[in-house]
XYZ file of C-alpha atoms in Angstrom:
240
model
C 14.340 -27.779 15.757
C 13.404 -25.482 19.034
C 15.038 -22.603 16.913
C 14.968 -23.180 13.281
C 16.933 -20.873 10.678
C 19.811 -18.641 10.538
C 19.971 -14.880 11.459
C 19.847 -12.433 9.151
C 23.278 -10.614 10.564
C 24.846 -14.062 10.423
C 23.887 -14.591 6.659
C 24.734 -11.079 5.950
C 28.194 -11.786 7.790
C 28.848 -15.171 5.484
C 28.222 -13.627 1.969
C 29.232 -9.514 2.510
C 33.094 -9.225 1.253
C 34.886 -6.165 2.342
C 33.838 -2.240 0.648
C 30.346 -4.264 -0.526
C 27.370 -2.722 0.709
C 25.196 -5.051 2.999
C 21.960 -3.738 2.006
C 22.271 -5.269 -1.218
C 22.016 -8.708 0.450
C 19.452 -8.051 2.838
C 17.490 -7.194 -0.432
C 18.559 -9.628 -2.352
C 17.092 -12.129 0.534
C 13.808 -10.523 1.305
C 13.432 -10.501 -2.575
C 14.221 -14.253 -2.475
C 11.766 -14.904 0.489
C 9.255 -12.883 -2.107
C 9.423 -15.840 -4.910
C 11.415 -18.994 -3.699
C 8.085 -21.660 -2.242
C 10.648 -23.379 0.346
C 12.621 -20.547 2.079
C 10.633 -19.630 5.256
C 11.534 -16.813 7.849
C 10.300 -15.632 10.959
C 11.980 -13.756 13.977
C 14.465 -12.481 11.499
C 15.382 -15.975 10.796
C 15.494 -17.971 7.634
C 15.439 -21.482 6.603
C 14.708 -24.016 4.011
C 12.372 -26.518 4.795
C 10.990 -29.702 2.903
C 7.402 -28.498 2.656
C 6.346 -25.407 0.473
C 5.588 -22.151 2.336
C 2.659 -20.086 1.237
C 4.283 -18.518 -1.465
C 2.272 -20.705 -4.170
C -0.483 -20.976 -2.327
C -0.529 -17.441 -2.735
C 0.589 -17.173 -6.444
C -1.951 -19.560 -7.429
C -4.909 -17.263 -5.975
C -3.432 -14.303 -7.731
C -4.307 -15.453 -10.731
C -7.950 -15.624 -9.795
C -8.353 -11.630 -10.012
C -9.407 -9.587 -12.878
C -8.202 -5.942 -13.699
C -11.540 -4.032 -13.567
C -13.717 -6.628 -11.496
C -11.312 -7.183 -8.768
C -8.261 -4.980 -8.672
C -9.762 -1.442 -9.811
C -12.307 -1.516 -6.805
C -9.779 -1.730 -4.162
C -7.279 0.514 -6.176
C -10.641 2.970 -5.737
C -11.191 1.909 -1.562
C -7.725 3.033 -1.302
C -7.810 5.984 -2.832
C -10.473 7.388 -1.687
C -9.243 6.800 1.853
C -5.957 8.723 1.131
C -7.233 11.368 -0.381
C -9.867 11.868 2.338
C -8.532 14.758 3.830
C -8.347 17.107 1.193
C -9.671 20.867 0.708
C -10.996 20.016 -2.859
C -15.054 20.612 -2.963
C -15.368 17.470 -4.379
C -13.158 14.000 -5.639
C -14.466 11.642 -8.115
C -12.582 8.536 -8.115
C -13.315 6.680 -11.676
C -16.017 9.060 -12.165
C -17.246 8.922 -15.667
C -18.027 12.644 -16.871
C -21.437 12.669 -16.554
C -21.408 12.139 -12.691
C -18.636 14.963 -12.657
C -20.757 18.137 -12.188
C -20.562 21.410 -13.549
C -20.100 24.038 -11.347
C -17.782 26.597 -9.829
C -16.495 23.952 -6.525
C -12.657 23.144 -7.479
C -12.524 19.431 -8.149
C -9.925 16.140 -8.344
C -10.960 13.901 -10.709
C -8.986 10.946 -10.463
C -7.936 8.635 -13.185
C -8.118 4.261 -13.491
C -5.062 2.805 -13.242
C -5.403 2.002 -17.185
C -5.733 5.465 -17.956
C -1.569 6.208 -16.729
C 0.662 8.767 -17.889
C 4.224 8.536 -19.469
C 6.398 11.544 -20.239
C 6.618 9.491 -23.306
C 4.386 7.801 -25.881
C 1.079 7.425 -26.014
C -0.690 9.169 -23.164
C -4.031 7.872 -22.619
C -4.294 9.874 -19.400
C -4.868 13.318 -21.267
C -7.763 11.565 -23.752
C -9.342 10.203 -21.086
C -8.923 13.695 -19.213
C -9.975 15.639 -22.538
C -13.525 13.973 -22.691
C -13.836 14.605 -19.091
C -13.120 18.355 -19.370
C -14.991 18.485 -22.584
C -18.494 17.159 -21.488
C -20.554 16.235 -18.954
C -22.281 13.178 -20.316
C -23.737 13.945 -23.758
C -23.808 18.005 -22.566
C -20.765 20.533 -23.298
C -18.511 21.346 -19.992
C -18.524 25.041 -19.496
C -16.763 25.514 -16.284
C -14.048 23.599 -17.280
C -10.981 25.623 -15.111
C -12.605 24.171 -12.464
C -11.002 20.867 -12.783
C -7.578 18.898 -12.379
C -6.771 15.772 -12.923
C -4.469 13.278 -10.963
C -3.402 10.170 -12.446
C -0.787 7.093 -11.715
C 2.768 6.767 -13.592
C 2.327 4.307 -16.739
C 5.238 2.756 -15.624
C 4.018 1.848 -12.124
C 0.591 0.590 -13.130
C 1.778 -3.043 -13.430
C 3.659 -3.443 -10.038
C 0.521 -1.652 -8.128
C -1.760 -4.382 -9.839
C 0.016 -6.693 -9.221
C 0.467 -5.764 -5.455
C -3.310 -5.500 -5.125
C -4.086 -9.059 -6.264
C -1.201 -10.424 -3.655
C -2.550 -8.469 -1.177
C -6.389 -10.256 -2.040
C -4.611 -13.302 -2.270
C -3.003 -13.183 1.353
C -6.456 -11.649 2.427
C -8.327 -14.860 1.254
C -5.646 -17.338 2.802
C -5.908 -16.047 6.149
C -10.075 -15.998 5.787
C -9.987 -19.605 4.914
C -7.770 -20.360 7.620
C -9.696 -18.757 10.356
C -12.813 -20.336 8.574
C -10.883 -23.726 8.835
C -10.852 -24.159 5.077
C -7.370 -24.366 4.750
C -5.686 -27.188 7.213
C -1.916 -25.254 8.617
C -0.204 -25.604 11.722
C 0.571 -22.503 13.944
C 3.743 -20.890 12.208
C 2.206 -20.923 8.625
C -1.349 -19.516 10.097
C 1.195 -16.705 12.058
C 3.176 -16.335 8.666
C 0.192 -16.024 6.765
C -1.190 -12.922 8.921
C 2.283 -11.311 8.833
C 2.309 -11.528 5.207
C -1.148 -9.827 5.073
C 0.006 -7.389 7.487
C 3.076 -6.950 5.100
C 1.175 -6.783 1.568
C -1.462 -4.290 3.100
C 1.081 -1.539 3.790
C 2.978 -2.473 0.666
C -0.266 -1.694 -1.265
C -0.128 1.527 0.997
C 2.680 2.624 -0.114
C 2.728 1.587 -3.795
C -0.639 3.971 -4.324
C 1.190 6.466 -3.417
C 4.182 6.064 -5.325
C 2.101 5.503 -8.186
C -0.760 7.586 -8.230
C 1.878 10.792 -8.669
C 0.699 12.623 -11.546
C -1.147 15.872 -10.865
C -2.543 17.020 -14.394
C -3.745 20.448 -15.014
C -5.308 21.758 -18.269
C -3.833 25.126 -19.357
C -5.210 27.943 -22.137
C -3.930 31.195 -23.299
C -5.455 34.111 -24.209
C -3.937 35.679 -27.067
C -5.233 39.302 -28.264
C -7.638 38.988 -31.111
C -6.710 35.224 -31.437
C -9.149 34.459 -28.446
C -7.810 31.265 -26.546
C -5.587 28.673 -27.681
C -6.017 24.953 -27.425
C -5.817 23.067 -24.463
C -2.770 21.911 -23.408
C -1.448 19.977 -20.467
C 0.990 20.819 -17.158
C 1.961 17.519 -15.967
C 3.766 18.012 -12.144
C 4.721 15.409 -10.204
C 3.747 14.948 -6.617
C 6.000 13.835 -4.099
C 4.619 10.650 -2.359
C 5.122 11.428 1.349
């Protein structure tokens, strides 16, 4: 009981056969740690215990969270720090277009999450772009080359919402605990912070990953035609 669990060489040494990659197991137990309520782990140990872990503590509290009450706001908080050190002359995070102004400063306007964009389908991403770029609040947009657009991948939207409400959820265990709220002895309160600790730069990294989608509206001029319709350049950003 003085050292509980198994090592994660050891494990990796009982199930790996030869010319199979170990990696796949050490993923396939930290994705197991992720979801199962009775496998616990600390000092790269793991063991089952007869008590749940956090896990649906945690997956209860989840549920608790709503899309644009809860989740967009710290989608927004961590945006706006990443993109804090940028050369643009201005960044409007969820900025509806009449609080986007009109003027010759080069500006990011950033999309919600449930505004994404998909090389295929439905791309709600360029409407929600288009009435950005076409007004400013009820009045027409005349400087409108002075905007581009970044947005998250479709595709991604779902996995970084749902890492923002485990990342709340972790964030309200370990308030309660240190508010006494929530009775645990010493190696849940110590696993609870870790998997804060853990969630928080997962959320780090999934913005990133996500929010990859720089979108720039293009014209042509075409003699005696005059310009052409807008159309969009889609690149994608690399998220180091």
């Amino acid at each position: 009981q003085m050292v509980r669990g198994i090592e994660l060489e050891r494990i990796a040494l009982g199930v790996a056969q030869p010319g199979q990659q170990v990696g796949l197991y050490r993923d396939a137990l930290r994705r197991l740690h992720d979801r199962l309520h009775y496998l616990n782990s600390a000092n790269n140990r793991f063991w089952f215990d007869t008590r749940p872990n956090l896990r649906r503590e945690m997956e209860e509290r989840k549920r608790r969270f709503q899309d644009k009450e809860d989740v967009f706001p710290i989608v927004r908080e961590r945006l706006h720090k990443a993109l804090a050190s940028t050369s643009f002359g201005g960044i409007h995070i969820f900025t509806s277009s009449g609080d986007v102004p009109d003027d010759w400063q080069l500006r990011l306007v950033v999309l919600p999450p449930d505004a994404g964009y998909s090389r295929s389908g439905q791309n709600l991403a360029f409407e929600r772009a288009a009435d950005i770029l076409k007004q400013r609040g009820e009045l027409p947009r005349f400087k409108k080359n002075r905007l581009i657009f970044l947005a998250a991948d479709f595709d991604s939207v779902s996995r970084l919402k749902d890492q923002v409400r485990s990342t709340m959820a972790w964030q309200s265990i370990v308030s309660d605990i240190k508010e006494m709220k929530l009775n645990l002895d010493q190696f849940q309160a110590k696993q609870a912070s870790k998997s804060m600790e853990d969630a928080n730069e997962a959320l780090r990294r999934m913005i990133r990953e996500a929010y990859k989608w720089i979108l720039a509206p293009v014209q042509e001029a075409r003699p005696g035609k005059g310009l052409s319709e807008v159309i969009w350049e889609p690149f994608a950003l690399n998220p180091g």
